[in-house]
Amino acid sequence: MKSLPTPTSDLEVARNAAIQPIDDIAAKAGIPAAALEHYGRYKAKIDTAKLLPNPGKPAGKVVLVTAMSPTPAGEGKSTCTVGLADSLARSGRNVMIALREPSLGPILGMKGGATGGGYSQVLPMEDINLHFTGDFHAVTSANNALMALVDNHIYQGNQLNIDPRRITFKRVLDMNDRALREVVIGLGGPTQGTPRQDGFDITVASEIMAVFCLASDLQDLKHRLAKITFGYTFDRKPVTVGDLGVEGALTLLLRDAIKPNLVQSIAGTPALVHGGPFANIAHGCNSVIATSAARQLADIVVTEAGFGADLGAEKFMDIKARYADVAPAAVVIVATIRALKMHGGVAKTDLRKPDPAALESGVANLRRHVHNVEKFGITPVVAINRFATDPEEELDWLLEWCAAEGIEAAVADVWGQGGGGSGGDELAAKVLTALAGPQSFRHLYPLELSVEEKIRTIVQEIYGADGVDFSVPALRRLAEIEANGWGGLPVCMAKTQYSFSDDPAMLGAPKGFTVHVRDLITKTGAGFIVALTGTVMTMPGLPREPAAMRMDVDDDGGAVGLF
């Protein structure tokens, strides 16, 4: 096959791509016209209730794409997800992609875009990376409507006896804005409400985003919203959205957003892009509704979980797969020469230089991720995501190392050649072999364990730590959790993505460390307990030089600098 021209930027490739009308993509996926709700020519929402039943078709097998511990150099997990799906489709399989929606916070902060890259992207790239179909706006509005209703209830007499000092729910914004982490509201006199300390999380950390992504349908969404605990009474009893009686209004705000968004890859593979919780502060997976719809339509569904396998993949297995029939039949771990060398001690500025010693040191990180995935009963395939600057001898060395370790691996050039070309063919073949093998999926821990033991299991089995240290506030939360009957929920660890530990500077595969849990937040609507570790924030800040500094519009209104 003729080689594709080397991409100069992801944005340029996306603009030059031949995008198909969304009706054609829907027809390819088997989605009837009656189920489509158009948002222009190239994107649409899907009313899953109008999908045609196909009783003879088994649900599609799920391929979960995860990664080694990420670095500032970037690993290209979304690129590999799209490229792998395109390669599987190229081999004649009926495939769909299921991805999360990008958040404006990191787009304007560090990433600049999050729809894949090179010739393995989902389109329309500019729309998806900006406001898309308004789903994040809907989640933000529902979250903030709840908090406006809570504060109004207190102002109007507080019949529920809500203690303003013990409100645990925050307002949200889809932006990295550290100045809003801690605020005081209600100032200005009695007519302005009750003064209290408040704060903002980023929208993707909202429990409403988690509920949105774990709900199985509209009624389940309403049921989960009603179960959200937003605070406590003066006698320390939990107060829920159902107690306030506003779950119907919140569901109304989300009724259109809950429908998955249909788009396409550059190669024309149908893709459902829906929901977007972060994996370092939330559960890091796209919506259950989108994944389930894709399984109904396709034979193979390629999806991803955020950041490294210690975060998104663990949460996919222990949270999402507990609540929905989406357990993976195969797992792909994305690794790069650049990331391995960084974990071996090389600075980002020196990654282009050959450094076999650093590469050999850095593979300890990949080895731990591989063994961690095996603990869920799945033998992973390693995708070595090729960058143009990778020395050939280092790629060969990594393949040989994988073979010596008994790890199935393939180099994937899906950025430069695309999955629609030949760039992902070898990886696709290995994934098909894995899909044909026996399945023995299992969760890491039983729900019967105490919350403390669940956290300890994750920390020791997945992170490789010696143990866990709970702060005094965290110990009080553990007692509250047990007293309120929430001990049977799974755990969602909020931890830095850069390290197995809670210290982002501790790279590689560290040993002899302790993970510090500073607090716990119970998400009774989503159905999990968040353990806050180290200094990880639920409202990120912008870097010294935000990606927004490179962004603009041209004379025709087109995006400039968007990845």
XYZ file of C-alpha atoms in Angstrom:
563
model
C 0.000 0.000 0.000
C 1.213 3.505 -0.815
C 2.632 5.334 2.197
C 0.690 8.298 3.474
C 2.388 11.709 3.601
C 3.997 12.506 6.943
C 1.544 14.585 9.020
C 2.672 18.104 9.852
C -0.072 18.502 12.462
C -3.143 16.587 13.616
C -5.313 19.575 12.739
C -4.029 19.669 9.160
C -4.656 15.930 8.699
C -8.176 16.277 10.092
C -8.984 19.180 7.776
C -7.727 17.342 4.710
C -9.600 14.132 5.524
C -12.572 13.088 3.409
C -15.318 13.093 6.032
C -18.507 11.193 5.204
C -22.073 12.335 5.928
C -23.181 10.980 9.294
C -26.134 9.191 7.654
C -23.664 7.008 5.741
C -21.745 6.195 8.928
C -25.001 5.330 10.698
C -26.034 3.040 7.860
C -22.658 1.289 8.017
C -23.164 0.745 11.768
C -26.712 -0.565 11.332
C -28.334 2.439 13.016
C -31.794 3.191 11.567
C -32.569 6.732 10.410
C -35.324 6.997 13.016
C -32.708 6.737 15.787
C -30.604 9.639 14.479
C -30.834 13.170 15.857
C -28.610 15.308 13.631
C -26.198 17.949 14.902
C -25.136 19.184 11.483
C -23.908 16.937 8.641
C -21.147 15.077 10.464
C -22.374 14.282 13.966
C -25.583 12.996 15.497
C -27.036 11.747 18.725
C -28.437 8.224 18.899
C -31.754 7.407 20.543
C -30.762 3.935 21.731
C -34.418 3.028 22.390
C -34.945 3.124 18.612
C -32.122 0.747 17.713
C -33.473 -2.330 15.968
C -33.290 -5.550 18.030
C -31.151 -8.360 16.642
C -31.875 -11.387 18.864
C -29.522 -13.696 16.973
C -26.476 -11.472 17.350
C -24.249 -11.968 20.426
C -23.059 -8.822 22.167
C -19.824 -7.490 20.729
C -16.551 -8.305 22.468
C -14.873 -5.403 24.286
C -11.214 -4.553 23.672
C -9.959 -2.226 26.419
C -7.008 0.015 25.518
C -4.955 1.255 28.449
C -1.316 2.292 28.894
C 1.833 2.285 30.956
C 2.223 5.214 33.357
C 1.951 8.338 31.189
C 4.602 11.034 30.899
C 4.561 14.660 29.703
C 5.986 13.325 26.417
C 2.581 11.777 25.586
C 1.889 8.129 24.812
C -0.918 8.322 22.217
C -3.444 5.990 23.836
C -6.410 7.493 21.977
C -4.419 7.364 18.747
C -3.793 3.649 19.276
C -7.443 3.069 20.167
C -8.635 4.605 16.911
C -5.846 3.044 14.846
C -6.498 -0.422 16.250
C -10.226 -0.136 15.532
C -9.514 1.004 11.976
C -7.107 -1.908 11.484
C -9.676 -4.407 12.774
C -12.246 -2.914 10.414
C -9.732 -3.106 7.575
C -9.412 -6.840 8.271
C -13.136 -7.229 7.590
C -14.477 -7.157 11.155
C -17.600 -5.280 12.235
C -16.082 -2.730 14.609
C -17.126 0.353 16.568
C -15.097 2.764 18.669
C -16.300 3.969 22.090
C -14.418 6.954 23.522
C -14.783 9.674 26.135
C -15.434 13.297 25.225
C -12.518 15.708 25.728
C -12.651 18.313 28.501
C -11.868 21.953 27.720
C -9.717 22.161 30.859
C -6.810 20.053 29.585
C -7.406 21.082 25.965
C -6.663 24.706 26.875
C -4.146 23.589 29.486
C -1.685 20.865 28.483
C -3.132 18.650 25.753
C -4.415 20.973 23.057
C -6.767 18.231 21.829
C -7.863 14.681 22.601
C -9.327 12.934 19.575
C -6.369 10.777 18.593
C -3.673 11.948 16.243
C -2.134 11.764 12.782
C -4.146 9.408 10.561
C -5.870 7.806 13.554
C -8.343 10.451 14.660
C -12.068 10.808 15.164
C -13.823 13.547 13.217
C -14.973 16.327 13.187
C -11.937 16.972 15.338
C -12.511 20.693 15.951
C -16.126 20.210 17.036
C -15.379 17.280 19.348
C -12.536 19.139 21.056
C -14.580 22.283 21.622
C -18.296 22.330 22.500
C -19.369 19.207 20.534
C -23.079 18.532 21.193
C -23.238 20.332 24.542
C -23.068 17.297 26.842
C -20.534 18.862 29.214
C -22.643 22.017 29.367
C -25.642 19.879 30.367
C -23.688 18.084 33.107
C -22.318 21.417 34.374
C -25.808 22.926 34.381
C -27.340 19.968 36.225
C -24.586 20.045 38.850
C -24.862 23.775 39.432
C -28.674 23.706 39.379
C -28.513 21.212 42.239
C -26.280 23.497 44.275
C -28.455 26.553 43.550
C -31.473 24.560 44.754
C -29.615 23.413 47.879
C -28.588 26.945 48.842
C -32.074 28.231 48.072
C -33.575 25.524 50.292
C -31.367 26.670 53.176
C -32.269 30.332 52.530
C -36.015 29.587 52.384
C -36.212 27.981 55.825
C -34.139 24.786 55.624
C -36.880 22.231 56.282
C -34.381 19.395 55.740
C -32.181 20.760 58.550
C -29.115 20.849 56.252
C -25.918 21.901 58.004
C -24.252 24.505 55.717
C -20.877 23.501 57.194
C -21.285 19.897 56.053
C -22.240 20.271 52.397
C -19.934 17.914 50.487
C -21.049 18.692 46.935
C -19.343 21.497 44.994
C -20.147 23.625 42.000
C -18.262 22.749 38.786
C -16.745 24.340 35.698
C -15.254 22.653 32.613
C -12.016 24.562 32.986
C -8.727 24.322 34.861
C -9.082 27.192 37.345
C -7.130 26.806 40.578
C -8.461 30.155 41.910
C -11.898 28.557 42.347
C -10.798 25.577 44.452
C -11.841 27.320 47.658
C -14.383 30.184 47.697
C -16.859 31.792 50.080
C -20.434 32.343 48.915
C -23.485 34.158 50.293
C -21.665 37.348 51.250
C -23.416 40.708 51.128
C -26.128 40.472 53.748
C -29.195 38.343 54.562
C -30.787 38.715 51.115
C -27.768 37.069 49.471
C -28.191 33.743 51.246
C -26.282 31.947 53.970
C -22.523 32.594 53.913
C -20.537 29.386 53.751
C -17.279 27.990 52.457
C -17.661 26.399 49.019
C -15.503 25.509 46.023
C -15.431 24.317 42.442
C -14.406 20.998 40.928
C -13.779 20.499 37.233
C -16.916 19.179 35.495
C -15.347 15.797 34.769
C -14.921 15.233 38.528
C -18.610 15.877 39.235
C -20.598 12.964 40.607
C -23.243 13.859 38.045
C -20.686 13.078 35.317
C -20.027 9.714 36.983
C -23.765 9.010 37.266
C -24.195 10.087 33.636
C -21.548 7.574 32.556
C -22.703 4.648 34.723
C -26.464 4.891 34.132
C -27.951 2.183 31.907
C -30.879 4.297 30.662
C -32.911 7.415 31.452
C -34.790 5.836 34.351
C -31.589 4.489 35.891
C -30.102 7.978 35.497
C -33.009 9.467 37.468
C -32.728 6.746 40.125
C -28.976 7.333 40.542
C -29.395 11.107 40.670
C -31.928 10.725 43.505
C -29.390 8.691 45.504
C -26.659 11.383 45.401
C -25.665 12.544 48.894
C -24.832 16.259 48.782
C -24.415 16.943 52.495
C -25.464 16.201 56.065
C -27.974 17.521 58.598
C -27.053 19.185 61.863
C -27.372 15.754 63.491
C -25.047 14.313 60.815
C -27.583 12.346 58.791
C -26.952 12.190 55.019
C -29.193 14.305 52.779
C -29.853 13.198 49.186
C -31.147 14.707 45.969
C -34.230 12.551 46.480
C -34.803 14.168 49.891
C -34.715 17.551 48.173
C -37.058 16.240 45.456
C -35.193 17.650 42.449
C -34.034 14.484 40.648
C -36.718 15.048 38.011
C -35.422 18.526 37.179
C -31.836 17.273 36.936
C -32.925 14.418 34.666
C -34.750 16.918 32.468
C -31.513 18.882 32.026
C -29.716 15.674 30.994
C -32.399 13.991 28.863
C -30.774 14.905 25.525
C -27.162 14.689 26.686
C -27.657 11.074 27.821
C -27.964 9.991 24.172
C -24.573 8.870 22.744
C -22.849 10.911 20.041
C -22.070 9.252 16.696
C -19.009 10.413 14.751
C -16.349 8.662 12.607
C -12.649 7.992 12.303
C -10.637 9.253 9.351
C -10.935 5.732 7.905
C -14.732 5.820 8.323
C -15.068 3.543 11.359
C -18.210 4.462 13.365
C -17.408 5.936 16.773
C -19.559 6.720 19.804
C -17.970 9.548 21.815
C -19.863 10.090 25.054
C -19.140 11.142 28.643
C -15.790 12.114 30.064
C -14.742 11.503 33.687
C -11.003 11.834 34.334
C -9.230 8.675 35.475
C -6.949 10.347 38.031
C -9.838 11.932 39.985
C -12.875 9.951 38.754
C -13.488 6.557 37.134
C -12.099 7.419 33.703
C -14.432 5.561 31.308
C -16.927 6.555 28.630
C -20.645 5.984 29.209
C -22.165 2.568 29.810
C -24.968 3.536 27.419
C -22.497 4.170 24.579
C -20.455 1.026 25.232
C -23.601 -1.118 25.464
C -25.050 0.389 22.277
C -21.780 -0.291 20.468
C -21.872 -3.925 21.668
C -25.410 -4.221 20.346
C -24.349 -2.941 16.924
C -20.820 -4.299 16.395
C -18.935 -7.556 16.851
C -15.894 -5.816 18.356
C -15.938 -2.620 20.436
C -12.616 -0.851 20.986
C -12.725 1.452 23.993
C -10.204 3.067 26.311
C -9.789 3.937 29.966
C -7.884 7.026 31.020
C -4.199 7.255 31.947
C -2.258 4.139 32.980
C -3.634 0.690 33.772
C -3.230 1.433 37.500
C -5.986 4.051 37.169
C -8.466 3.846 34.280
C -8.145 0.113 33.591
C -8.436 -0.864 37.250
C -11.547 1.315 37.540
C -13.007 -0.110 34.328
C -12.639 -3.624 35.766
C -13.667 -2.919 39.355
C -16.338 -0.216 38.859
C -17.727 -0.070 35.315
C -17.636 -3.837 34.714
C -19.396 -4.411 38.053
C -22.329 -2.213 37.079
C -22.632 -3.207 33.422
C -22.013 -6.200 31.172
C -18.890 -4.696 29.596
C -16.028 -6.835 30.930
C -13.133 -6.787 28.433
C -12.322 -9.837 26.349
C -8.880 -8.408 25.537
C -6.669 -5.629 26.898
C -4.052 -3.597 25.029
C -1.345 -1.726 26.940
C 0.132 1.186 24.998
C 3.845 1.779 25.535
C 6.309 4.124 23.874
C 10.072 4.212 23.653
C 9.939 7.808 24.873
C 7.921 7.012 28.011
C 10.075 4.014 28.853
C 13.214 6.149 28.668
C 11.632 8.832 30.848
C 10.790 6.184 33.430
C 14.425 5.127 33.117
C 15.620 8.596 34.088
C 15.963 10.507 30.790
C 14.809 14.141 30.665
C 12.098 15.060 28.166
C 14.563 17.226 26.220
C 16.885 14.243 25.619
C 14.368 11.622 24.497
C 15.482 11.615 20.851
C 18.945 10.391 21.779
C 19.458 6.610 21.852
C 19.791 5.409 25.449
C 19.585 1.606 25.751
C 20.414 1.689 29.466
C 17.497 4.007 30.262
C 15.179 1.905 28.108
C 16.210 -1.233 29.965
C 15.627 0.499 33.298
C 12.266 1.920 32.251
C 10.672 -1.371 31.188
C 10.100 -2.136 34.870
C 7.095 0.196 34.647
C 5.645 -1.686 31.696
C 6.312 -5.059 33.339
C 4.291 -4.072 36.420
C 1.350 -2.896 34.294
C 1.371 -6.184 32.374
C 1.362 -8.231 35.580
C -1.390 -6.033 37.028
C -3.693 -6.676 34.070
C -3.019 -10.409 34.444
C -4.457 -10.187 37.976
C -7.855 -9.568 36.359
C -7.599 -12.856 34.469
C -6.591 -11.278 31.158
C -3.262 -11.620 29.327
C -2.635 -8.245 27.653
C -1.131 -7.360 24.290
C 1.448 -4.544 24.262
C 1.116 -1.912 21.522
C 4.411 -0.112 20.963
C 3.188 3.205 19.620
C 5.824 4.300 17.151
C 7.032 7.884 17.006
C 9.037 9.171 14.054
C 12.057 9.861 16.278
C 12.239 6.336 17.753
C 15.605 4.668 17.006
C 15.079 1.416 15.115
C 17.448 -0.485 17.372
C 15.440 0.527 20.461
C 12.181 -0.663 18.899
C 13.858 -3.988 18.086
C 15.234 -4.258 21.624
C 11.786 -3.690 23.140
C 10.202 -6.334 20.909
C 12.909 -8.793 21.936
C 12.399 -7.937 25.611
C 8.659 -8.525 25.318
C 9.263 -11.877 23.627
C 11.683 -12.910 26.374
C 9.081 -11.935 29.009
C 6.395 -13.956 27.208
C 4.465 -10.789 26.310
C 2.679 -10.507 22.966
C 3.682 -7.185 21.412
C 3.614 -5.320 18.110
C 4.882 -1.984 16.833
C 1.959 0.204 15.738
C 2.577 3.087 13.323
C -1.020 4.278 13.427
C -0.131 7.962 13.761
C 1.979 8.028 10.628
C 0.257 5.328 8.533
C -3.163 5.065 10.141
C -5.157 1.993 11.017
C -6.941 2.414 7.718
C -3.525 1.864 6.134
C -1.187 -0.888 7.240
C 0.111 0.774 10.399
C -1.877 -1.343 12.842
C -2.228 -4.641 10.995
C 0.203 -6.626 13.160
C -1.342 -5.278 16.368
C -4.843 -6.103 15.098
C -3.784 -9.684 14.321
C -2.477 -10.175 17.856
C -5.655 -8.698 19.358
C -7.800 -11.054 17.252
C -5.775 -13.977 18.573
C -6.349 -12.746 22.127
C -10.086 -12.380 21.481
C -10.257 -15.971 20.264
C -8.622 -17.293 23.441
C -10.336 -18.407 26.660
C -11.835 -15.719 28.914
C -11.431 -15.762 32.702
C -12.156 -12.190 33.773
C -12.331 -11.482 37.496
C -12.457 -8.424 39.751
C -9.501 -7.507 41.932
C -11.450 -7.633 45.195
C -14.864 -8.742 46.497
C -17.290 -6.036 47.611
C -17.615 -7.770 50.974
C -14.204 -6.437 52.024
C -14.216 -3.303 54.170
C -13.422 -0.028 52.413
C -10.071 0.060 54.207
C -9.191 -3.417 52.919
C -10.314 -2.578 49.377
C -8.003 0.429 49.372
C -5.184 -1.640 50.845
C -5.692 -4.305 48.164
C -5.450 -1.765 45.325
C -2.453 -0.036 46.899
C -0.503 -3.244 47.461
C -1.590 -5.365 44.479
C -1.707 -2.667 41.760
C 0.620 0.078 42.956
C 3.196 -2.182 44.618
C 3.208 -0.169 47.847
C 4.059 -1.556 51.262
C 0.865 -0.181 52.712
C -1.481 2.763 53.140
C -1.595 5.570 55.676
C -4.973 7.151 56.515
C -5.119 10.729 57.803
C -7.277 11.526 60.829
C -10.062 12.983 58.603
C -9.915 9.855 56.416
C -10.275 7.615 59.467
C -13.352 9.600 60.510
C -14.782 9.141 57.006
C -14.189 5.391 57.196
C -16.246 5.272 60.396
C -19.015 7.368 58.792
C -19.067 5.120 55.737
C -19.586 2.018 57.842
C -22.177 3.739 60.053
C -24.191 4.806 56.992
C -24.100 1.348 55.406
C -21.937 2.329 52.441
C -19.131 -0.147 53.089
C -20.179 -2.439 50.238
C -19.312 0.073 47.498
C -16.242 -0.254 45.239
C -13.382 2.229 45.559
C -12.274 4.889 43.073
C -8.706 6.003 43.803
C -7.840 9.651 43.108
C -4.096 9.585 42.491
C -1.422 11.156 40.330
C -1.282 9.543 36.898
C 2.493 9.863 36.581
C 3.523 7.316 39.192
C 2.385 4.087 40.811
C 2.849 5.988 44.079
C 1.092 9.191 45.179
C 4.290 11.143 44.396
C 4.407 12.180 40.704
C 8.212 12.329 40.783
C 8.565 8.649 41.759
C 8.826 7.124 38.277
C 9.485 3.603 37.066
C 8.256 0.777 39.307
C 8.963 2.071 42.805
C 9.066 -0.119 45.897
C 9.127 0.500 49.640
C 6.642 3.371 49.660
C 3.374 4.130 51.440
C 0.289 5.681 49.824
C -1.278 8.478 51.874
C -5.079 8.773 51.852
C -5.988 12.262 53.025
C -9.781 12.027 52.702
C -12.700 9.955 51.380
C -15.795 11.111 49.499
C -18.813 8.824 49.173
C -20.575 9.018 45.799
C -23.848 7.282 46.646
C -25.421 8.044 43.260
C -22.474 6.836 41.200
C -22.028 3.931 43.589
C -18.371 4.232 44.623
C -16.142 5.820 47.236
C -13.392 8.216 46.140
C -10.122 7.991 48.079
C -8.110 11.211 47.735
C -4.373 10.511 47.872
C -1.301 12.707 47.961
C -1.862 16.178 46.548
C -4.131 15.260 43.624
C -6.726 17.994 43.006
C -10.326 17.703 41.800
C -9.887 21.152 40.215
C -6.620 21.157 38.221
C -4.619 24.288 37.501
C -3.170 25.551 34.236
C 0.541 25.042 33.435
C 3.028 27.886 33.127
C 2.488 28.002 29.358
C -1.078 26.836 28.637
C -1.857 25.303 25.250
C -4.349 28.168 24.873
C -1.401 30.489 24.200
C -0.916 28.733 20.833
C -4.577 28.856 19.809
C -6.335 31.287 17.496
C -8.722 31.448 14.540
C -7.790 32.215 10.952
C -9.571 34.729 8.728
C -12.198 32.123 7.843
C -12.925 31.239 11.462
C -10.993 27.966 11.378
C -9.125 26.768 14.445
C -5.392 27.395 14.777
C -3.146 25.570 17.226
C -5.702 22.969 18.251
C -3.197 20.117 18.588
